[in-house]
PDB file of C-alpha atoms in Angstrom:
ATOM      1  CA  MET A   1      86.324 117.624  70.077  1.00  0.00           C
ATOM      2  CA  ASP A   2      87.276 115.112  72.775  1.00  0.00           C
ATOM      3  CA  THR A   3      89.072 111.931  71.756  1.00  0.00           C
ATOM      4  CA  PHE A   4      88.756 108.735  73.781  1.00  0.00           C
ATOM      5  CA  VAL A   5      90.303 105.326  73.135  1.00  0.00           C
ATOM      6  CA  GLU A   6      90.430 102.304  75.415  1.00  0.00           C
ATOM      7  CA  GLN A   7      91.915  98.819  75.258  1.00  0.00           C
ATOM      8  CA  ILE A   8      91.945  95.843  77.623  1.00  0.00           C
ATOM      9  CA  VAL A   9      94.704  93.220  77.797  1.00  0.00           C
ATOM     10  CA  ALA A  10      94.765  90.118  79.992  1.00  0.00           C
ATOM     11  CA  LYS A  11      97.771  89.254  82.124  1.00  0.00           C
ATOM     12  CA  ARG A  12      99.227  85.799  81.568  1.00  0.00           C
ATOM     13  CA  LYS A  13      99.418  83.606  84.654  1.00  0.00           C
ATOM     14  CA  GLY A  14     102.991  82.948  85.731  1.00  0.00           C
ATOM     15  CA  GLY A  15     104.620  80.600  88.200  1.00  0.00           C
ATOM     16  CA  LYS A  16     103.433  82.626  91.182  1.00  0.00           C
ATOM     17  CA  GLU A  17      99.782  82.527  90.130  1.00  0.00           C
ATOM     18  CA  TRP A  18      99.808  78.801  89.339  1.00  0.00           C
ATOM     19  CA  ALA A  19     101.541  78.065  92.648  1.00  0.00           C
ATOM     20  CA  ILE A  20      98.778  79.922  94.490  1.00  0.00           C
ATOM     21  CA  ILE A  21      96.069  78.035  92.585  1.00  0.00           C
ATOM     22  CA  PHE A  22      97.492  74.528  93.008  1.00  0.00           C
ATOM     23  CA  GLY A  23      98.720  75.163  96.537  1.00  0.00           C
ATOM     24  CA  SER A  24      95.322  76.401  97.682  1.00  0.00           C
ATOM     25  CA  LEU A  25      93.560  73.461  96.003  1.00  0.00           C
ATOM     26  CA  LEU A  26      95.842  71.018  97.786  1.00  0.00           C
ATOM     27  CA  LEU A  27      95.168  72.745 101.102  1.00  0.00           C
ATOM     28  CA  CYS A  28      91.422  72.556 100.450  1.00  0.00           C
ATOM     29  CA  VAL A  29      91.610  68.826  99.795  1.00  0.00           C
ATOM     30  CA  LEU A  30      93.486  68.252 103.046  1.00  0.00           C
ATOM     31  CA  ILE A  31      90.973  70.313 105.032  1.00  0.00           C
ATOM     32  CA  LEU A  32      88.059  68.480 103.402  1.00  0.00           C
ATOM     33  CA  ILE A  33      89.577  65.119 104.301  1.00  0.00           C
ATOM     34  CA  PHE A  34      89.676  66.310 107.891  1.00  0.00           C
ATOM     35  CA  ALA A  35      86.234  67.981 107.926  1.00  0.00           C
ATOM     36  CA  VAL A  36      84.008  65.526 106.029  1.00  0.00           C
ATOM     37  CA  PRO A  37      83.888  62.864 108.794  1.00  0.00           C
ATOM     38  CA  PHE A  38      82.440  65.475 111.164  1.00  0.00           C
ATOM     39  CA  LEU A  39      79.414  65.887 108.864  1.00  0.00           C
ATOM     40  CA  PHE A  40      78.138  62.598 110.232  1.00  0.00           C
ATOM     41  CA  THR A  41      78.376  63.568 113.889  1.00  0.00           C
ATOM     42  CA  SER A  42      75.306  65.273 115.322  1.00  0.00           C
ATOM     43  CA  PHE A  43      77.292  67.700 117.450  1.00  0.00           C
ATOM     44  CA  LEU A  44      79.742  69.055 114.859  1.00  0.00           C
ATOM     45  CA  SER A  45      77.840  68.515 111.598  1.00  0.00           C
ATOM     46  CA  ILE A  46      76.607  72.125 111.318  1.00  0.00           C
ATOM     47  CA  LEU A  47      80.066  73.512 112.055  1.00  0.00           C
ATOM     48  CA  ALA A  48      81.676  71.162 109.521  1.00  0.00           C
ATOM     49  CA  ALA A  49      79.107  72.067 106.849  1.00  0.00           C
ATOM     50  CA  ALA A  50      79.695  75.790 107.436  1.00  0.00           C
ATOM     51  CA  LEU A  51      83.444  75.230 107.191  1.00  0.00           C
ATOM     52  CA  ILE A  52      83.106  73.388 103.863  1.00  0.00           C
ATOM     53  CA  VAL A  53      80.847  76.083 102.371  1.00  0.00           C
ATOM     54  CA  GLY A  54      83.183  78.834 103.536  1.00  0.00           C
ATOM     55  CA  LEU A  55      86.166  76.945 102.204  1.00  0.00           C
ATOM     56  CA  GLY A  56      84.540  76.561  98.791  1.00  0.00           C
ATOM     57  CA  TYR A  57      83.756  80.268  98.578  1.00  0.00           C
ATOM     58  CA  GLY A  58      87.238  81.231  99.719  1.00  0.00           C
ATOM     59  CA  GLU A  59      88.843  78.945  97.159  1.00  0.00           C
ATOM     60  CA  TRP A  60      86.675  80.369  94.364  1.00  0.00           C
ATOM     61  CA  TRP A  61      87.565  83.922  95.414  1.00  0.00           C
ATOM     62  CA  LEU A  62      91.299  83.152  95.575  1.00  0.00           C
ATOM     63  CA  ILE A  63      91.443  81.349  92.224  1.00  0.00           C
ATOM     64  CA  THR A  64      89.437  83.969  90.340  1.00  0.00           C
ATOM     65  CA  SER A  65      91.599  86.703  91.887  1.00  0.00           C
ATOM     66  CA  GLN A  66      94.455  85.407  89.736  1.00  0.00           C
ATOM     67  CA  ASN A  67      92.565  86.619  86.626  1.00  0.00           C
ATOM     68  CA  VAL A  68      94.032  90.070  86.041  1.00  0.00           C
ATOM     69  CA  GLU A  69      93.406  92.513  83.191  1.00  0.00           C
ATOM     70  CA  TYR A  70      94.764  95.948  82.386  1.00  0.00           C
ATOM     71  CA  GLU A  71      92.692  98.694  80.817  1.00  0.00           C
ATOM     72  CA  TYR A  72      94.341 101.563  78.945  1.00  0.00           C
ATOM     73  CA  SER A  73      92.195 104.680  78.617  1.00  0.00           C
ATOM     74  CA  VAL A  74      93.462 107.623  76.575  1.00  0.00           C
ATOM     75  CA  THR A  75      91.468 110.858  76.743  1.00  0.00           C
ATOM     76  CA  ASN A  76      92.710 113.864  74.775  1.00  0.00           C
ATOM     77  CA  GLY A  77      96.279 112.570  74.906  1.00  0.00           C
ATOM     78  CA  ASP A  78      96.289 111.746  78.644  1.00  0.00           C
ATOM     79  CA  ILE A  79      96.512 108.125  79.775  1.00  0.00           C
ATOM     80  CA  ASP A  80      95.071 106.156  82.684  1.00  0.00           C
ATOM     81  CA  VAL A  81      95.882 102.501  83.355  1.00  0.00           C
ATOM     82  CA  ASP A  82      93.564 100.445  85.566  1.00  0.00           C
ATOM     83  CA  GLN A  83      94.201  96.999  86.995  1.00  0.00           C
ATOM     84  CA  ILE A  84      91.056  94.847  86.969  1.00  0.00           C
ATOM     85  CA  ILE A  85      90.965  91.760  89.190  1.00  0.00           C
ATOM     86  CA  ALA A  86      88.436  89.049  88.293  1.00  0.00           C
ATOM     87  CA  ARG A  87      86.221  91.756  86.736  1.00  0.00           C
ATOM     88  CA  ARG A  88      85.021  92.675  90.228  1.00  0.00           C
ATOM     89  CA  LYS A  89      87.703  95.025  91.514  1.00  0.00           C
ATOM     90  CA  ARG A  90      89.327  97.962  89.749  1.00  0.00           C
ATOM     91  CA  LYS A  91      92.383  99.909  90.843  1.00  0.00           C
ATOM     92  CA  ARG A  92      94.009 102.829  89.043  1.00  0.00           C
ATOM     93  CA  ILE A  93      97.742 102.196  88.869  1.00  0.00           C
ATOM     94  CA  VAL A  94      98.807 104.936  86.432  1.00  0.00           C
ATOM     95  CA  SER A  95      97.335 108.345  85.640  1.00  0.00           C
ATOM     96  CA  VAL A  96      99.449 110.873  83.791  1.00  0.00           C
ATOM     97  CA  VAL A  97      98.892 113.767  81.406  1.00  0.00           C
ATOM     98  CA  GLY A  98     100.473 113.335  78.007  1.00  0.00           C
ATOM     99  CA  ASN A  99     102.780 116.336  78.199  1.00  0.00           C
ATOM    100  CA  LYS A 100     104.592 114.788  81.172  1.00  0.00           C
ATOM    101  CA  LEU A 101     105.784 111.779  79.184  1.00  0.00           C
ATOM    102  CA  GLU A 102     109.539 111.846  78.670  1.00  0.00           C
ATOM    103  CA  VAL A 103     109.601 109.078  76.081  1.00  0.00           C
ATOM    104  CA  LEU A 104     107.185 106.766  74.268  1.00  0.00           C
ATOM    105  CA  GLU A 105     108.927 103.965  72.423  1.00  0.00           C
ATOM    106  CA  PRO A 106     109.115 100.200  71.809  1.00  0.00           C
ATOM    107  CA  TYR A 107     110.254  98.454  74.982  1.00  0.00           C
ATOM    108  CA  ASN A 108     113.712  96.918  75.027  1.00  0.00           C
ATOM    109  CA  ALA A 109     114.226  95.140  78.345  1.00  0.00           C
ATOM    110  CA  ALA A 110     118.008  95.011  77.973  1.00  0.00           C
ATOM    111  CA  SER A 111     118.380  98.750  77.418  1.00  0.00           C
ATOM    112  CA  TYR A 112     116.226  99.570  80.440  1.00  0.00           C
ATOM    113  CA  ALA A 113     117.725  96.955  82.781  1.00  0.00           C
ATOM    114  CA  SER A 114     120.569  99.197  83.937  1.00  0.00           C
ATOM    115  CA  ARG A 115     118.483 102.347  84.279  1.00  0.00           C
ATOM    116  CA  PRO A 116     117.261 103.106  87.808  1.00  0.00           C
ATOM    117  CA  PHE A 117     113.575 103.891  88.352  1.00  0.00           C
ATOM    118  CA  ASP A 118     111.681 104.593  91.542  1.00  0.00           C
ATOM    119  CA  ARG A 119     108.723 102.603  90.249  1.00  0.00           C
ATOM    120  CA  LYS A 120     108.174 100.113  87.448  1.00  0.00           C
ATOM    121  CA  VAL A 121     104.715  99.112  86.232  1.00  0.00           C
ATOM    122  CA  VAL A 122     104.257  96.151  83.883  1.00  0.00           C
ATOM    123  CA  ALA A 123     100.701  96.507  82.547  1.00  0.00           C
ATOM    124  CA  ALA A 124     101.007  93.837  79.862  1.00  0.00           C
ATOM    125  CA  PRO A 125     100.349  90.091  79.481  1.00  0.00           C
ATOM    126  CA  SER A 126     103.998  89.532  80.443  1.00  0.00           C
ATOM    127  CA  GLU A 127     107.334  91.253  80.029  1.00  0.00           C
ATOM    128  CA  GLN A 128     108.313  88.716  77.354  1.00  0.00           C
ATOM    129  CA  GLU A 129     105.463  89.508  74.950  1.00  0.00           C
ATOM    130  CA  GLU A 130     105.889  90.934  71.478  1.00  0.00           C
ATOM    131  CA  GLY A 131     104.686  94.424  70.668  1.00  0.00           C
ATOM    132  CA  LEU A 132     105.540  95.961  74.032  1.00  0.00           C
ATOM    133  CA  TRP A 133     105.950  99.714  74.374  1.00  0.00           C
ATOM    134  CA  CYS A 134     106.945 101.848  77.315  1.00  0.00           C
ATOM    135  CA  PHE A 135     106.830 105.394  78.576  1.00  0.00           C
ATOM    136  CA  THR A 136     108.474 107.218  81.454  1.00  0.00           C
ATOM    137  CA  TYR A 137     107.396 110.167  83.556  1.00  0.00           C
ATOM    138  CA  ARG A 138     108.106 111.824  86.890  1.00  0.00           C
ATOM    139  CA  SER A 139     105.656 112.554  89.693  1.00  0.00           C
ATOM    140  CA  LYS A 140     105.932 113.781  93.278  1.00  0.00           C
ATOM    141  CA  LYS A 141     104.108 110.697  94.554  1.00  0.00           C
ATOM    142  CA  SER A 142     105.875 107.905  92.654  1.00  0.00           C
ATOM    143  CA  GLY A 143     109.111 109.519  91.497  1.00  0.00           C
ATOM    144  CA  HIS A 144     110.660 108.432  88.205  1.00  0.00           C
ATOM    145  CA  THR A 145     108.291 105.823  86.771  1.00  0.00           C
ATOM    146  CA  LEU A 146     108.611 103.317  83.920  1.00  0.00           C
ATOM    147  CA  VAL A 147     105.414 101.863  82.468  1.00  0.00           C
ATOM    148  CA  VAL A 148     105.527  98.828  80.160  1.00  0.00           C
ATOM    149  CA  PHE A 149     102.356  98.084  78.205  1.00  0.00           C
ATOM    150  CA  GLN A 150     101.070  96.447  75.009  1.00  0.00           C
ATOM    151  CA  PRO A 151      99.075  99.093  73.141  1.00  0.00           C
ATOM    152  CA  GLU A 152      97.342  98.734  69.820  1.00  0.00           C
ATOM    153  CA  ARG A 153      98.229 101.259  67.138  1.00  0.00           C
ATOM    154  CA  ARG A 154      95.054 103.255  67.804  1.00  0.00           C
ATOM    155  CA  VAL A 155      96.099 103.758  71.442  1.00  0.00           C
ATOM    156  CA  LEU A 156      99.511 105.020  70.371  1.00  0.00           C
ATOM    157  CA  ASP A 157      97.934 107.369  67.831  1.00  0.00           C
ATOM    158  CA  ALA A 158      95.621 108.739  70.526  1.00  0.00           C
ATOM    159  CA  LEU A 159      98.579 109.330  72.837  1.00  0.00           C
ATOM    160  CA  LEU A 160     100.470 111.281  70.190  1.00  0.00           C
ATOM    161  CA  ILE A 161      98.325 114.396  70.453  1.00  0.00           C
ATOM    162  CA  GLY A 162      99.239 114.969  74.100  1.00  0.00           C
ATOM    163  CA  LEU A 163     102.997 114.464  73.865  1.00  0.00           C
ATOM    164  CA  PRO A 164     105.555 117.283  74.122  1.00  0.00           C
ATOM    165  CA  ALA A 165     106.672 118.401  70.656  1.00  0.00           C
ATOM    166  CA  LEU A 166     110.109 116.742  70.772  1.00  0.00           C
ATOM    167  CA  VAL A 167     108.755 113.453  72.144  1.00  0.00           C
ATOM    168  CA  GLN A 168     105.982 113.539  69.558  1.00  0.00           C
ATOM    169  CA  ARG A 169     108.463 113.865  66.684  1.00  0.00           C
ATOM    170  CA  GLU A 170     110.594 110.988  67.956  1.00  0.00           C
ATOM    171  CA  THR A 171     107.545 108.791  68.519  1.00  0.00           C
ATOM    172  CA  LYS A 172     106.226 109.459  65.015  1.00  0.00           C
ATOM    173  CA  LYS A 173     109.527 108.206  63.596  1.00  0.00           C
ATOM    174  CA  LYS A 174     109.171 104.975  65.569  1.00  0.00           C
ATOM    175  CA  LEU A 175     105.539 104.591  64.522  1.00  0.00           C
ATOM    176  CA  ALA A 176     106.285 105.093  60.826  1.00  0.00           C
ATOM    177  CA  GLY A 177     107.497 101.536  60.311  1.00  0.00           C
ATOM    178  CA  LEU A 178     104.800  99.823  62.327  1.00  0.00           C
ATOM    179  CA  PRO A 179     101.952  97.865  60.695  1.00  0.00           C
ATOM    180  CA  GLN A 180      98.365  98.915  61.255  1.00  0.00           C
ATOM    181  CA  ASP A 181      96.133  97.127  63.729  1.00  0.00           C
ATOM    182  CA  LYS A 182      94.615  93.984  62.213  1.00  0.00           C
ATOM    183  CA  ARG A 183      91.134  95.442  62.552  1.00  0.00           C
ATOM    184  CA  GLU A 184      92.094  98.602  60.671  1.00  0.00           C
ATOM    185  CA  ALA A 185      93.749  96.565  57.907  1.00  0.00           C
ATOM    186  CA  GLN A 186      90.661  94.367  57.585  1.00  0.00           C
ATOM    187  CA  ASP A 187      88.431  97.433  57.324  1.00  0.00           C
ATOM    188  CA  GLU A 188      90.586  98.806  54.508  1.00  0.00           C
ATOM    189  CA  ASP A 189      90.643  95.449  52.712  1.00  0.00           C
ATOM    190  CA  GLY A 190      86.880  95.246  53.021  1.00  0.00           C
ATOM    191  CA  GLY A 191      86.530  98.706  51.549  1.00  0.00           C
ATOM    192  CA  ASP A 192      88.732  97.822  48.579  1.00  0.00           C
ATOM    193  CA  ALA A 193      86.835  94.580  48.001  1.00  0.00           C
ATOM    194  CA  GLY A 194      83.580  96.489  47.941  1.00  0.00           C
ATOM    195  CA  ASP A 195      84.531  98.635  44.912  1.00  0.00           C
ATOM    196  CA  SER A 196      82.034  98.151  42.123  1.00  0.00           C
ATOM    197  CA  PRO A 197      83.066  96.692  38.755  1.00  0.00           C
ATOM    198  CA  ALA A 198      82.081  99.976  37.151  1.00  0.00           C
ATOM    199  CA  ASP A 199      84.564 101.848  39.320  1.00  0.00           C
ATOM    200  CA  SER A 200      87.377  99.456  38.421  1.00  0.00           C
ATOM    201  CA  GLY A 201      86.650  99.918  34.746  1.00  0.00           C
ATOM    202  CA  GLU A 202      86.949 103.711  34.647  1.00  0.00           C
ATOM    203  CA  ASN A 203      89.263 105.196  32.035  1.00  0.00           C
TER     204      ASN A 203
END
């Protein structure tokens, strides 16, 4: 039976994204100050109006392009990671079969800082978030790759079935001390709360 689990996380805007947003808004204001007077001249009014409309669309497109999400999809132990921009453009940035993963563990930035990688992918809200995990793998196209992400427990459990035996054992040890997802815990609490009085009074 096929297993499929997916999760979406939103990237937090950093200094670069906010600089693009505010910088582009400032540029728009300056262009509008220059263009608006031409709306009242018969010769250039159409051109000025077209410029303002185009500027508004371009600014909307640029600002919304700073809204980035990452989607983790795990199918039978293999993982794909897509980058979604403004919910209108999707790009696959990671696709790897589970048995190629060399490690799957909680991410410690300090321990990985001195390790060389050909490619590093941060598919998480930020690299300073809590609950980050990482995995590494090798491919002919990208070389030695490090992927940092923020999976829920159900995503990690789905990944387990595809891991090499040794990696699977080590990952299970790391998972043993982790709490369940909030949703899973709530489901269990709801089930306990729904026990009938008769059940609780059994001898």
